[in-house]
Amino acid sequence: MATYRNNTLLSALSATAVAATLTYAVTPVAHAAAGPARTAAAPAPEWHPCSGGLAGQECADLPVPLDYARPDGPALTLAVSRLRTDRPGARRGTLVVIPGGPGSSGVQRLTQKGAALREATEGRYDLVSLDPRGVGGSTKAGCGLAEDDRMLTALRSWPAADGSIDENIARSRRTAEACARDGGAVLGSFTSANQVRDLDRFRQALGERKISAWGVSYGTYIGAQYAQAYPERVDRLVLDSSGDPDPARVERGWLANMARGAADRFPDFAAWASDPARVTDGLRLAERSEDVGPLLLDLAARLDRTPRESSVPGAPLTGNGLRQTLQNALYSDSAFAGFAALVRSVQDPQAVPVLPPELVHPLPDQDAALMVAVICNDVRWPADTDAYREEVAADRERYPLTAGMPANITPCSFWQNQPAHEPTTLTADGPSNILMIQSLRDPATPYSGALKMRAALGAKARLVTVGHGGHGMYLGNGNACGDRTVNTFLTTGRRPARDAYCAD
């Protein structure tokens, strides 16, 4: 059984920072800083059974102001959902599931995790979630992007085979111009600060004085900002897989840190793919773990030169397609076998590689627009294209598995907006009611960045480190020790006395 031990090194950390919001230029929206806003009382949701949800899961629509500086102006609609406790006598409040992304659906996540979360928390909470602006059943906006610009390997700025970023620059400029032309005020309202305000609007609509929350990945940023803006309205807060909240970089830093995350995590896959146990399932890629990386780099380089025809006519597997699929596979051990099978099929001249869906189908226009809008609306990104060329070249050398993608230019460099205010900074002020849980080898939000979130929160938080790899620890890729520690906090309020470690 896994156990945790106190980690006094981590508990000695001190403060750093986080960021907030900005405006959109084409149809200006003067967003106020995240925090209390003067709005009419939020109406109670009119709940009805969800289509395709869990037994007992209910859905509703929640109106929110397009612009909180104009609370009586145009409104948007957010899709919200709840799963009431099956043990009313044990109920102590409401727990919000805050989705990741930007771009993930809270309603869908509640459907996926609600039953396990209700059992883990012993019915202490009504469980609720919402689709952020631009996501799922909430009000959306589009940019009118061409299909090629909505492919995942285009939205993620993978450099050309020779390291050139000329095509990335052209696409980024084209995307930013399209969003300025077609996105309007609705797209401009897709900010992290508005997600924080919307979360409090949801709290009001539920009639709760305080809420508890479980935020995952990008959801940790929203949860931490909420606790900063409304400390008196937070009961218990779990931050699962946190990014670096440095206000000078925020989303740009999150993307850049993925290079370090992939490097941290890849040895787990290499050990799995070289394990003699893989002989029986035909997925052993090398006899030694140290040979797996060179094998994949060589295979990607060959696909750069000569893309491989796949099971989808007109959609060959490229080197960047292989790299992107590896990046996705590193999120969970459960994805290792599928990626190894793809590699084996590419190695076999007679096989026809079967591409994962994300390499075949472009994102819907509104989903692609949301994917770039939040990260571009939140903070100003540098626009010096020569500096990006230098950073990409250095990143390709230092982190060959990600080939410079995390350091590359995005549409944010050409985004037609100005920040509404300076990024806010997370501090240690407020009640000590936060529990962080983090993988030691996270491919998306690496441990080094999570330590900066931990430092920013100071005495408000405790950190539980789970001693293996993956993204999303609680009720996901973690272990019994980590889950048990979070369960205890949510059900009793007790946390480890100091930062702690849960062995693999």
Coordinates of C-alpha atoms in Angstrom, one line a residue:
M1 CA 0.0 0.0 0.0
A2 CA 1.3 3.5 -0.9
T3 CA 2.0 5.8 2.0
Y4 CA 2.9 9.5 2.3
R5 CA 5.7 11.0 4.3
N6 CA 6.2 14.7 5.2
N7 CA 8.3 16.7 2.8
T8 CA 9.8 19.6 4.8
L9 CA 11.7 20.9 1.8
L10 CA 8.5 21.7 -0.1
S11 CA 6.8 23.1 3.0
A12 CA 9.5 25.8 3.2
L13 CA 8.6 27.4 -0.1
S14 CA 7.5 31.1 -0.3
A15 CA 5.6 33.4 -2.7
T16 CA 5.3 34.0 -6.5
A17 CA 2.4 35.0 -8.7
V18 CA -0.6 34.7 -11.2
A19 CA -2.4 36.6 -13.9
A20 CA -5.9 37.7 -15.0
T21 CA -7.6 39.4 -18.0
L22 CA -7.7 41.8 -20.9
T23 CA -10.0 43.2 -23.6
Y24 CA -10.8 42.5 -27.2
A25 CA -10.2 45.2 -29.7
V26 CA -12.7 44.8 -32.5
T27 CA -15.8 45.2 -30.3
P28 CA -14.4 46.6 -27.1
V29 CA -15.5 45.1 -23.8
A30 CA -14.2 46.8 -20.7
H31 CA -13.7 43.9 -18.3
A32 CA -13.1 44.8 -14.7
A33 CA -10.6 42.9 -12.6
A34 CA -11.7 39.6 -11.3
G35 CA -13.5 40.1 -8.1
P36 CA -16.8 41.2 -6.7
A37 CA -19.1 42.7 -9.4
R38 CA -22.3 44.6 -9.1
T39 CA -24.9 42.4 -10.7
A40 CA -28.5 41.6 -10.1
A41 CA -29.2 38.5 -8.1
A42 CA -28.5 35.4 -10.1
P43 CA -31.7 33.4 -10.8
A44 CA -32.0 29.9 -9.4
P45 CA -31.3 27.3 -12.2
E46 CA -34.4 25.6 -13.6
W47 CA -33.1 22.0 -13.4
H48 CA -34.2 19.2 -15.7
P49 CA -32.7 15.7 -16.4
C50 CA -29.6 15.7 -18.5
S51 CA -29.6 14.0 -21.8
G52 CA -27.1 11.2 -21.7
G53 CA -26.0 12.0 -18.2
L54 CA -25.7 9.9 -15.0
A55 CA -28.8 8.7 -13.3
G56 CA -30.0 11.7 -11.3
Q57 CA -27.8 14.2 -13.0
E58 CA -29.6 17.4 -13.8
C59 CA -28.8 20.2 -16.2
A60 CA -29.8 23.9 -16.6
D61 CA -28.8 27.2 -18.2
L62 CA -27.3 30.0 -16.3
P63 CA -27.4 33.6 -17.7
V64 CA -24.3 35.7 -17.1
P65 CA -23.3 39.2 -18.2
L66 CA -21.4 39.4 -21.4
D67 CA -19.5 42.2 -19.7
Y68 CA -19.5 42.5 -15.9
A69 CA -18.8 46.2 -16.2
R70 CA -22.3 46.4 -17.8
P71 CA -24.3 44.0 -15.7
D72 CA -27.6 45.1 -17.3
G73 CA -26.3 44.7 -20.8
P74 CA -26.2 41.7 -23.1
A75 CA -26.1 38.3 -21.5
L76 CA -24.5 34.9 -22.3
T77 CA -25.8 31.5 -21.3
L78 CA -23.7 28.9 -19.5
A79 CA -24.6 25.2 -19.4
V80 CA -24.6 24.0 -15.8
S81 CA -25.1 20.6 -14.2
R82 CA -25.5 19.0 -10.8
L83 CA -25.6 15.6 -9.1
R84 CA -27.2 15.8 -5.8
T85 CA -25.9 13.8 -2.8
D86 CA -27.5 10.4 -2.5
R87 CA -27.0 10.7 1.3
P88 CA -28.9 13.9 2.3
G89 CA -28.2 13.3 6.0
A90 CA -24.4 13.5 5.4
R91 CA -24.5 16.6 3.1
R92 CA -22.3 19.5 4.2
G93 CA -22.3 21.7 1.1
T94 CA -21.7 22.0 -2.7
L95 CA -18.5 21.0 -4.5
V96 CA -17.8 22.5 -7.9
V97 CA -15.8 20.4 -10.5
I98 CA -13.7 23.0 -12.4
P99 CA -12.6 21.7 -15.8
G100 CA -9.2 22.0 -17.5
G101 CA -8.3 23.3 -20.9
P102 CA -8.9 26.0 -21.7
G103 CA -11.7 24.3 -23.6
S104 CA -12.8 21.3 -21.5
S105 CA -16.5 20.8 -20.5
G106 CA -17.4 20.8 -16.9
V107 CA -20.7 19.1 -17.6
Q108 CA -19.0 16.3 -19.4
R109 CA -16.4 15.9 -16.6
L110 CA -19.2 15.7 -14.0
T111 CA -20.7 12.9 -16.1
Q112 CA -17.4 11.1 -16.2
K113 CA -16.3 11.6 -12.6
G114 CA -19.5 12.2 -10.7
A115 CA -20.3 8.7 -9.5
A116 CA -16.7 8.1 -8.3
L117 CA -16.5 11.5 -6.7
R118 CA -19.8 11.1 -4.9
E119 CA -18.6 7.8 -3.5
A120 CA -15.2 9.1 -2.6
T121 CA -16.6 12.0 -0.6
E122 CA -19.2 9.8 1.1
G123 CA -22.2 11.9 -0.1
R124 CA -21.0 15.0 1.7
Y125 CA -21.7 17.3 -1.3
D126 CA -24.0 18.1 -4.0
L127 CA -21.7 18.0 -7.0
V128 CA -21.9 20.7 -9.7
S129 CA -20.1 22.0 -12.7
L130 CA -20.4 24.3 -15.7
D131 CA -19.3 24.6 -19.2
P132 CA -17.2 27.8 -19.4
R133 CA -17.9 30.5 -22.0
G134 CA -17.3 29.1 -25.5
V135 CA -17.5 25.4 -24.4
G136 CA -20.0 22.6 -24.8
G137 CA -23.6 23.8 -24.2
S138 CA -22.6 27.4 -23.3
T139 CA -22.6 30.4 -25.7
K140 CA -19.9 30.1 -28.3
A141 CA -18.2 32.2 -30.9
G142 CA -16.2 31.4 -34.0
C143 CA -13.4 32.9 -36.2
G144 CA -14.2 31.3 -39.6
L145 CA -11.0 29.4 -39.7
A146 CA -10.1 27.2 -42.6
E147 CA -10.0 23.4 -42.0
D148 CA -6.2 23.2 -42.3
D149 CA -5.9 25.8 -39.6
R150 CA -8.1 23.9 -37.3
M151 CA -6.1 20.7 -37.2
L152 CA -4.5 19.9 -33.8
T153 CA -1.0 19.9 -35.3
A154 CA -1.7 23.4 -36.7
L155 CA -3.2 24.8 -33.5
R156 CA -0.2 23.4 -31.7
S157 CA 2.6 25.3 -33.5
W158 CA 4.9 22.5 -34.6
P159 CA 7.8 23.8 -36.6
A160 CA 8.7 22.5 -40.1
A161 CA 11.0 19.5 -40.4
D162 CA 14.0 21.8 -40.7
G163 CA 13.0 23.9 -37.8
S164 CA 11.6 26.8 -39.8
I165 CA 8.7 28.6 -38.3
D166 CA 7.7 30.7 -41.3
E167 CA 4.5 28.7 -41.9
N168 CA 3.7 29.0 -38.2
I169 CA 4.1 32.8 -38.4
A170 CA 1.8 33.0 -41.4
R171 CA -0.8 30.8 -39.9
S172 CA -0.7 32.6 -36.5
R173 CA -1.2 36.0 -38.3
R174 CA -4.0 34.6 -40.4
T175 CA -5.8 33.1 -37.4
A176 CA -5.5 36.3 -35.3
E177 CA -6.9 38.4 -38.2
A178 CA -9.8 36.0 -38.7
C179 CA -10.7 36.2 -35.0
A180 CA -10.5 40.0 -35.1
R181 CA -12.8 40.0 -38.1
D182 CA -15.4 37.5 -37.0
G183 CA -15.0 36.9 -33.2
G184 CA -16.7 40.0 -31.9
A185 CA -17.4 40.8 -28.2
V186 CA -18.4 37.3 -27.3
L187 CA -15.0 35.9 -28.3
G188 CA -13.4 38.8 -26.5
S189 CA -15.2 37.9 -23.3
F190 CA -13.5 34.4 -23.2
T191 CA -11.0 35.2 -20.3
S192 CA -9.9 33.5 -17.2
A193 CA -11.1 36.5 -15.1
N194 CA -14.6 36.1 -16.5
Q195 CA -14.5 32.4 -15.7
V196 CA -13.8 33.4 -12.1
R197 CA -16.7 35.8 -12.1
D198 CA -19.0 33.3 -13.7
L199 CA -18.1 30.7 -11.0
D200 CA -19.2 33.2 -8.4
R201 CA -22.4 33.9 -10.3
F202 CA -23.0 30.1 -10.2
R203 CA -22.5 30.1 -6.5
Q204 CA -25.0 32.8 -6.1
A205 CA -27.5 31.0 -8.3
L206 CA -27.1 27.9 -6.1
G207 CA -27.9 29.9 -3.0
E208 CA -24.6 28.9 -1.3
R209 CA -22.6 31.1 1.0
K210 CA -19.5 29.1 0.4
I211 CA -18.4 26.5 -2.2
S212 CA -15.8 23.8 -2.2
A213 CA -14.1 22.9 -5.5
W214 CA -11.8 20.5 -7.3
G215 CA -9.9 22.1 -10.2
V216 CA -7.8 20.1 -12.6
S217 CA -5.0 21.4 -14.8
Y218 CA -6.1 24.9 -16.1
G219 CA -9.0 24.5 -13.6
T220 CA -6.4 25.0 -10.8
Y221 CA -5.6 28.5 -12.2
I222 CA -9.3 29.3 -12.1
G223 CA -9.7 27.8 -8.6
A224 CA -6.6 29.7 -7.2
Q225 CA -7.8 33.0 -8.7
Y226 CA -11.3 32.4 -7.2
A227 CA -9.8 31.9 -3.8
Q228 CA -7.7 35.1 -4.3
A229 CA -10.8 37.1 -5.3
Y230 CA -13.3 35.7 -2.9
P231 CA -11.5 34.1 0.0
E232 CA -14.5 34.3 2.2
R233 CA -16.5 32.2 -0.2
V234 CA -14.2 29.2 -0.4
D235 CA -14.8 26.2 1.9
R236 CA -12.3 23.5 0.7
L237 CA -10.2 23.7 -2.5
V238 CA -8.3 20.9 -4.2
L239 CA -5.8 22.0 -7.0
D240 CA -4.9 18.9 -9.1
S241 CA -2.0 19.3 -11.6
S242 CA -1.1 22.9 -11.3
G243 CA 0.8 25.1 -13.7
D244 CA 3.2 28.0 -13.0
P245 CA 1.2 31.1 -12.1
D246 CA 4.1 33.5 -13.0
P247 CA 2.1 36.7 -14.0
A248 CA 4.8 37.7 -16.5
R249 CA 4.1 34.6 -18.6
V250 CA 1.0 32.7 -17.5
E251 CA -0.3 30.8 -20.6
R252 CA 2.8 31.4 -22.6
G253 CA 4.8 29.9 -19.8
W254 CA 2.4 26.9 -19.5
L255 CA 3.0 26.1 -23.1
A256 CA 6.8 26.5 -22.9
N257 CA 6.9 24.3 -19.8
M258 CA 5.4 21.4 -21.7
A259 CA 8.9 20.7 -23.2
R260 CA 10.2 20.1 -19.7
G261 CA 7.1 18.1 -18.8
A262 CA 7.6 15.7 -21.8
A263 CA 11.2 15.2 -20.9
D264 CA 10.3 14.5 -17.3
R265 CA 7.6 12.0 -18.2
F266 CA 9.2 10.2 -21.2
P267 CA 11.4 7.8 -19.2
D268 CA 8.2 6.2 -17.8
F269 CA 7.1 5.4 -21.4
A270 CA 10.6 4.2 -22.3
A271 CA 10.7 1.9 -19.3
W272 CA 7.3 0.5 -20.2
A273 CA 8.2 0.1 -23.9
S274 CA 11.4 -1.8 -23.1
D275 CA 10.0 -4.0 -20.5
P276 CA 10.4 -7.8 -21.3
A277 CA 6.6 -8.1 -20.6
R278 CA 6.0 -6.2 -23.8
V279 CA 7.3 -9.2 -25.8
T280 CA 4.0 -11.1 -25.2
D281 CA 1.8 -8.3 -26.6
G282 CA 4.2 -7.4 -29.4
L283 CA 4.7 -3.8 -28.2
R284 CA 8.3 -3.9 -27.0
L285 CA 10.1 -1.2 -28.9
A286 CA 13.6 -1.8 -27.6
E287 CA 15.6 -4.0 -25.3
R288 CA 16.9 -1.0 -23.3
S289 CA 15.0 2.0 -22.1
E290 CA 17.7 4.3 -23.3
D291 CA 17.2 3.2 -26.8
V292 CA 13.5 4.1 -27.0
G293 CA 14.1 7.8 -27.4
P294 CA 16.6 7.6 -30.2
L295 CA 14.3 5.1 -32.0
L296 CA 11.3 7.5 -31.9
L297 CA 13.4 10.6 -32.9
D298 CA 14.7 8.6 -35.9
L299 CA 11.2 7.5 -36.8
A300 CA 9.8 11.0 -36.6
A301 CA 12.7 12.3 -38.8
R302 CA 12.0 9.7 -41.4
L303 CA 8.3 10.6 -41.4
D304 CA 9.3 14.3 -41.8
R305 CA 11.1 13.3 -45.0
T306 CA 8.5 10.8 -46.2
P307 CA 5.0 10.9 -44.6
R308 CA 3.4 7.4 -44.3
E309 CA 0.1 6.7 -46.0
S310 CA -2.4 5.8 -43.3
S311 CA -5.9 4.2 -42.9
V312 CA -7.4 7.6 -43.9
P313 CA -6.9 8.5 -47.5
G314 CA -5.3 12.0 -47.9
A315 CA -4.2 12.1 -44.3
P316 CA -0.6 10.7 -44.1
L317 CA 1.2 10.3 -40.8
T318 CA 3.9 13.0 -40.5
G319 CA 6.7 13.4 -38.1
N320 CA 4.8 16.1 -36.3
G321 CA 1.7 13.8 -36.2
L322 CA 3.8 11.2 -34.4
R323 CA 5.2 13.8 -32.0
Q324 CA 1.8 15.1 -31.2
T325 CA 0.4 11.6 -30.6
L326 CA 3.3 10.9 -28.2
Q327 CA 2.6 14.1 -26.3
N328 CA -1.0 13.0 -25.9
A329 CA 0.0 9.5 -24.8
L330 CA 2.2 10.8 -22.0
Y331 CA -0.8 12.0 -20.1
S332 CA -1.7 8.5 -18.9
D333 CA -0.1 5.1 -18.7
S334 CA -3.3 3.7 -20.2
A335 CA -2.4 5.4 -23.5
F336 CA 1.1 3.8 -23.8
A337 CA -0.1 0.7 -25.6
G338 CA -2.0 2.6 -28.2
F339 CA 1.0 4.7 -29.0
A340 CA 3.4 1.8 -29.1
A341 CA 1.0 0.0 -31.5
L342 CA 1.1 3.0 -33.8
V343 CA 4.9 2.9 -33.7
R344 CA 5.0 -0.8 -34.5
S345 CA 2.7 -0.3 -37.5
V346 CA 4.9 2.4 -38.9
Q347 CA 7.9 0.2 -38.5
D348 CA 6.2 -2.6 -40.5
P349 CA 6.3 -1.9 -44.2
Q350 CA 3.3 -4.0 -44.8
A351 CA 1.1 -2.4 -42.2
V352 CA -1.3 0.5 -42.6
P353 CA -1.0 2.9 -39.6
V354 CA -4.4 3.7 -38.0
L355 CA -4.4 7.4 -37.1
P356 CA -5.9 8.6 -33.8
P357 CA -8.9 10.9 -34.4
E358 CA -7.1 14.0 -33.4
L359 CA -4.8 13.7 -36.4
V360 CA -7.7 13.2 -38.8
H361 CA -10.5 15.5 -38.0
P362 CA -10.2 19.3 -37.7
L363 CA -11.7 20.9 -34.6
P364 CA -15.0 22.6 -35.1
D365 CA -14.5 26.3 -35.8
Q366 CA -16.0 27.4 -32.5
D367 CA -13.8 25.0 -30.5
A368 CA -10.7 26.1 -32.3
A369 CA -11.5 29.7 -31.7
L370 CA -12.0 29.0 -27.9
M371 CA -8.7 27.1 -27.8
V372 CA -6.8 30.2 -28.8
A373 CA -9.0 33.0 -27.5
V374 CA -8.6 32.4 -23.8
I375 CA -4.8 32.2 -23.9
C376 CA -4.6 35.2 -26.2
N377 CA -7.1 37.4 -24.2
D378 CA -5.6 36.9 -20.8
V379 CA -2.2 38.5 -21.3
R380 CA -0.1 40.2 -24.0
W381 CA 2.4 37.9 -25.9
P382 CA 5.7 39.0 -27.5
A383 CA 5.5 39.7 -31.2
D384 CA 9.2 39.6 -32.1
T385 CA 9.3 36.8 -34.7
D386 CA 13.1 36.7 -34.7
A387 CA 13.1 36.0 -31.0
Y388 CA 10.7 33.1 -31.5
R389 CA 13.1 31.7 -34.2
E390 CA 15.9 31.8 -31.6
E391 CA 13.8 30.3 -28.9
V392 CA 12.5 27.5 -31.1
A393 CA 16.1 26.6 -32.2
A394 CA 17.3 26.4 -28.6
D395 CA 14.3 24.4 -27.5
R396 CA 14.6 21.9 -30.3
E397 CA 18.2 21.2 -29.2
R398 CA 17.4 21.0 -25.5
Y399 CA 14.1 19.1 -25.8
P400 CA 14.2 17.1 -29.0
L401 CA 11.0 15.1 -28.2
T402 CA 8.9 18.3 -28.6
A403 CA 10.9 19.7 -31.5
G404 CA 10.4 23.4 -30.5
M405 CA 6.6 23.4 -30.5
P406 CA 6.2 24.6 -26.9
A407 CA 8.5 27.7 -27.6
N408 CA 6.9 28.5 -30.9
I409 CA 4.8 31.5 -32.0
T410 CA 1.0 31.4 -31.7
P411 CA -1.8 33.7 -32.9
C412 CA -1.5 35.5 -29.5
S413 CA 1.5 37.4 -30.9
F414 CA -0.7 39.1 -33.5
W415 CA -3.9 39.3 -31.3
Q416 CA -5.6 42.7 -31.8
N417 CA -6.3 43.7 -28.2
Q418 CA -4.7 45.3 -25.2
P419 CA -4.6 44.1 -21.6
A420 CA -7.4 45.6 -19.5
H421 CA -5.2 45.7 -16.4
E422 CA -2.0 44.3 -15.0
P423 CA -2.0 40.6 -14.2
T424 CA -3.0 39.9 -10.6
T425 CA -0.7 38.1 -8.2
L426 CA -1.5 35.1 -6.1
T427 CA -0.5 35.6 -2.5
A428 CA -0.5 33.7 0.8
D429 CA -3.2 35.9 2.2
G430 CA -6.5 34.2 3.2
P431 CA -7.6 31.1 5.0
S432 CA -5.5 27.9 4.9
N433 CA -7.9 25.7 3.1
I434 CA -6.1 24.5 -0.1
L435 CA -4.8 21.1 -0.9
M436 CA -2.6 20.6 -4.0
I437 CA -1.9 17.2 -5.5
Q438 CA 0.7 16.8 -8.2
S439 CA 2.4 14.1 -10.2
L440 CA 6.2 14.1 -9.9
R441 CA 6.5 13.7 -13.7
D442 CA 3.6 15.6 -15.3
P443 CA 3.9 16.0 -19.1
A444 CA 1.5 19.1 -19.3
T445 CA 2.0 20.9 -16.0
P446 CA 5.5 19.8 -14.9
Y447 CA 6.4 19.6 -11.2
S448 CA 8.8 22.5 -11.5
G449 CA 5.9 24.8 -12.4
A450 CA 3.6 23.4 -9.7
L451 CA 6.3 24.2 -7.1
K452 CA 5.9 27.8 -8.1
M453 CA 2.1 27.6 -7.5
R454 CA 2.9 26.1 -4.2
A455 CA 5.3 28.9 -3.3
A456 CA 2.7 31.5 -4.3
L457 CA 0.0 30.1 -2.0
G458 CA 2.4 29.8 1.0
A459 CA 0.6 29.0 4.2
K460 CA -2.8 28.7 2.5
A461 CA -1.8 25.3 1.0
R462 CA -0.3 21.9 1.4
L463 CA 1.2 19.9 -1.4
V464 CA 0.8 16.2 -1.9
T465 CA 3.3 14.8 -4.4
V466 CA 2.5 11.6 -6.1
G467 CA 5.6 9.7 -6.9
H468 CA 5.0 8.7 -10.5
G469 CA 3.9 10.2 -13.9
G470 CA 0.8 11.4 -15.6
H471 CA -1.6 14.4 -15.7
G472 CA -4.6 14.5 -13.4
M473 CA -4.0 12.7 -10.1
Y474 CA -7.1 12.6 -8.1
L475 CA -9.5 9.8 -9.1
G476 CA -7.4 9.4 -12.3
N477 CA -3.8 8.6 -12.8
G478 CA -2.7 8.8 -9.1
N479 CA -2.6 6.2 -6.4
A480 CA -4.5 5.1 -3.4
C481 CA -2.4 7.2 -1.0
G482 CA -3.1 10.4 -3.0
D483 CA -6.8 9.7 -3.4
R484 CA -7.1 8.9 0.3
T485 CA -5.4 12.1 1.3
V486 CA -7.8 14.2 -0.9
N487 CA -10.8 12.2 0.3
T488 CA -9.9 12.9 3.9
F489 CA -9.5 16.6 3.2
L490 CA -12.9 16.9 1.4
T491 CA -14.8 14.8 4.0
T492 CA -13.2 16.0 7.2
G493 CA -11.1 19.1 6.4
R494 CA -7.9 17.4 7.7
R495 CA -4.7 17.8 5.6
P496 CA -1.2 16.6 6.2
A497 CA 0.6 18.8 8.7
R498 CA 3.3 19.5 6.1
D499 CA 3.7 18.9 2.4
A500 CA 3.7 15.2 1.9
Y501 CA 4.8 12.5 -0.5
C502 CA 2.8 9.5 -1.8
A503 CA 5.0 6.7 -3.0
D504 CA 4.1 5.1 -6.3

